[in-house]
Amino acid sequence: MSHLTSAWVAGRIEDLYGAPLADLQAHARGQAPGMLSALLGMHGTLALAERGIDLHRDQLARLIHPERQVGLPEVSHLLDGVRRLAEAVAVRDVQAKSLDAVLQSLARVPAPEPSPATPSPAVPASPLPAPALPCQSTTHSR
C-alpha cells in the first residue's frame, strides 16, 4: 500500500471543503464535532506520526553513524529508538488506511443551482357582487 502523506491529505480536505486548511481549522473550532473535525484530527495525527518517523530515523542515524562506536550503553538507546520508530510507523499506517477509506467515500457536493424563477401565484380576484335580484313585492299578484 502506498502511504498517504499529510500534505496529500491536507490537499484532499481542502478540495472537499473548498477552503485552505488553516481556514477550515479555524472554522471547525467554533462548530460542533462533525466530519470536518474528524478529518482534521486524523490529519493532525498523521502529520504528528510523520514527524515522529523523521525524528526517530534521524536519531537512529546519529546513533549508528560509521564513525561512532556502538557499545553496550548505546544498545539500549538503539532499541528504544527502533521501538519508537516502529510505533510511529504503525500510527502512520493506521491513520493513512483510515483516512484513505474515509476520503474515498467522500465527494464534494456541487453547489446548489439557483432555482428557476417561478411566477408567484396569481392573487385571487375579489368576489364579484351577487347579481341584483328584481324587486319582489310582498303583495300577491292576481
One Martini backbone bead per residue (centre of mass of N, CA, C, O) as a GRO file, in nm:
protein
  142
    1MET     BB    1   0.096   0.037   0.024
    2SER     BB    2   0.053   0.352  -0.021
    3HIS     BB    3   0.132   0.641   0.139
    4LEU     BB    4  -0.010   0.881   0.293
    5THR     BB    5   0.013   1.218   0.318
    6SER     BB    6  -0.045   1.503   0.483
    7ALA     BB    7  -0.038   1.682   0.231
    8TRP     BB    8  -0.246   1.526   0.064
    9VAL     BB    9  -0.475   1.537   0.269
   10ALA     BB   10  -0.497   1.841   0.285
   11GLY     BB   11  -0.574   1.877  -0.014
   12ARG     BB   12  -0.833   1.705  -0.003
   13ILE     BB   13  -0.981   1.872   0.210
   14GLU     BB   14  -0.975   2.134   0.050
   15ASP     BB   15  -1.138   2.024  -0.189
   16LEU     BB   16  -1.396   1.941  -0.035
   17TYR     BB   17  -1.430   2.244   0.117
   18GLY     BB   18  -1.304   2.501  -0.037
   19ALA     BB   19  -1.045   2.546   0.164
   20PRO     BB   20  -0.815   2.623   0.365
   21LEU     BB   21  -0.693   2.462   0.634
   22ALA     BB   22  -0.682   2.701   0.832
   23ASP     BB   23  -0.980   2.781   0.794
   24LEU     BB   24  -1.100   2.507   0.879
   25GLN     BB   25  -0.985   2.504   1.164
   26ALA     BB   26  -1.124   2.761   1.260
   27HIS     BB   27  -1.413   2.667   1.198
   28ALA     BB   28  -1.414   2.400   1.375
   29ARG     BB   29  -1.385   2.532   1.659
   30GLY     BB   30  -1.699   2.658   1.635
   31GLN     BB   31  -1.801   2.362   1.615
   32ALA     BB   32  -1.945   2.085   1.599
   33PRO     BB   33  -1.890   1.779   1.577
   34GLY     BB   34  -1.754   1.629   1.272
   35MET     BB   35  -1.616   1.553   0.981
   36LEU     BB   36  -1.407   1.778   0.981
   37SER     BB   37  -1.286   1.727   1.264
   38ALA     BB   38  -1.204   1.436   1.203
   39LEU     BB   39  -1.012   1.492   0.967
   40LEU     BB   40  -0.826   1.688   1.120
   41GLY     BB   41  -0.740   1.486   1.340
   42MET     BB   42  -0.619   1.273   1.152
   43HIS     BB   43  -0.417   1.460   1.020
   44GLY     BB   44  -0.261   1.533   1.278
   45THR     BB   45  -0.171   1.243   1.343
   46LEU     BB   46  -0.019   1.195   1.081
   47ALA     BB   47   0.182   1.430   1.106
   48LEU     BB   48   0.304   1.339   1.376
   49ALA     BB   49   0.407   1.064   1.276
   50GLU     BB   50   0.596   1.178   1.059
   51ARG     BB   51   0.774   1.336   1.255
   52GLY     BB   52   0.857   1.088   1.423
   53ILE     BB   53   0.998   0.936   1.202
   54ASP     BB   54   1.213   1.146   1.143
   55LEU     BB   55   1.332   1.169   1.426
   56HIS     BB   56   1.406   0.863   1.475
   57ARG     BB   57   1.576   0.824   1.224
   58ASP     BB   58   1.789   1.041   1.293
   59GLN     BB   59   1.874   0.924   1.564
   60LEU     BB   60   1.970   0.652   1.453
   61ALA     BB   61   2.180   0.764   1.259
   62ARG     BB   62   2.359   0.884   1.484
   63LEU     BB   63   2.407   0.614   1.646
   64ILE     BB   64   2.520   0.460   1.356
   65HIS     BB   65   2.755   0.598   1.290
   66PRO     BB   66   3.058   0.505   1.157
   67GLU     BB   67   3.231   0.691   1.376
   68ARG     BB   68   3.069   0.534   1.586
   69GLN     BB   69   3.049   0.373   1.879
   70VAL     BB   70   2.899   0.064   1.981
   71GLY     BB   71   2.782   0.006   2.288
   72LEU     BB   72   2.606  -0.101   2.549
   73PRO     BB   73   2.464   0.174   2.612
   74GLU     BB   74   2.356   0.217   2.307
   75VAL     BB   75   2.159  -0.021   2.276
   76SER     BB   76   1.918   0.095   2.434
   77HIS     BB   77   1.883   0.337   2.242
   78LEU     BB   78   1.832   0.175   1.989
   79LEU     BB   79   1.585   0.016   2.085
   80ASP     BB   80   1.412   0.263   2.151
   81GLY     BB   81   1.421   0.389   1.867
   82VAL     BB   82   1.293   0.149   1.719
   83ARG     BB   83   1.030   0.143   1.877
   84ARG     BB   84   0.939   0.433   1.810
   85LEU     BB   85   0.941   0.399   1.507
   86ALA     BB   86   0.734   0.171   1.493
   87GLU     BB   87   0.502   0.332   1.620
   88ALA     BB   88   0.491   0.559   1.410
   89VAL     BB   89   0.434   0.373   1.170
   90ALA     BB   90   0.172   0.250   1.278
   91VAL     BB   91   0.014   0.511   1.301
   92ARG     BB   92   0.040   0.598   1.010
   93ASP     BB   93  -0.094   0.347   0.882
   94VAL     BB   94  -0.369   0.371   1.021
   95GLN     BB   95  -0.437   0.658   0.933
   96ALA     BB   96  -0.408   0.614   0.629
   97LYS     BB   97  -0.624   0.396   0.601
   98SER     BB   98  -0.860   0.555   0.719
   99LEU     BB   99  -0.843   0.803   0.533
  100ASP     BB  100  -0.876   0.656   0.269
  101ALA     BB  101  -1.160   0.548   0.323
  102VAL     BB  102  -1.299   0.819   0.376
  103LEU     BB  103  -1.210   0.981   0.119
  104GLN     BB  104  -1.344   0.776  -0.085
  105SER     BB  105  -1.646   0.840   0.035
  106LEU     BB  106  -1.594   1.129  -0.060
  107ALA     BB  107  -1.763   1.423  -0.193
  108ARG     BB  108  -1.822   1.695  -0.354
  109VAL     BB  109  -2.070   1.914  -0.331
  110PRO     BB  110  -2.253   2.068  -0.528
  111ALA     BB  111  -2.371   2.350  -0.595
  112PRO     BB  112  -2.652   2.496  -0.587
  113GLU     BB  113  -2.884   2.561  -0.804
  114PRO     BB  114  -3.066   2.790  -0.922
  115SER     BB  115  -3.380   2.852  -0.924
  116PRO     BB  116  -3.623   2.902  -1.110
  117ALA     BB  117  -3.833   3.139  -1.183
  118THR     BB  118  -4.135   3.170  -1.022
  119PRO     BB  119  -4.435   3.250  -1.044
  120SER     BB  120  -4.652   3.400  -0.877
  121PRO     BB  121  -4.935   3.363  -0.756
  122ALA     BB  122  -5.233   3.454  -0.817
  123VAL     BB  123  -5.444   3.681  -0.719
  124PRO     BB  124  -5.738   3.670  -0.603
  125ALA     BB  125  -6.022   3.774  -0.676
  126SER     BB  126  -6.269   3.944  -0.593
  127PRO     BB  127  -6.571   3.906  -0.529
  128LEU     BB  128  -6.853   3.915  -0.678
  129PRO     BB  129  -7.129   4.054  -0.688
  130ALA     BB  130  -7.437   3.999  -0.657
  131PRO     BB  131  -7.696   3.984  -0.831
  132ALA     BB  132  -7.955   4.157  -0.894
  133LEU     BB  133  -8.272   4.150  -0.784
  134PRO     BB  134  -8.576   4.161  -0.833
  135CYS     BB  135  -8.829   4.309  -0.724
  136GLN     BB  136  -9.035   4.218  -0.460
  137SER     BB  137  -9.342   4.171  -0.372
  138THR     BB  138  -9.569   4.121  -0.103
  139THR     BB  139  -9.778   4.105  -0.302
  140HIS     BB  140 -10.022   3.950  -0.462
  141SER     BB  141 -10.099   3.839  -0.747
  142ARG     BB  142 -10.378   3.803  -0.979
   0.00000   0.00000   0.00000
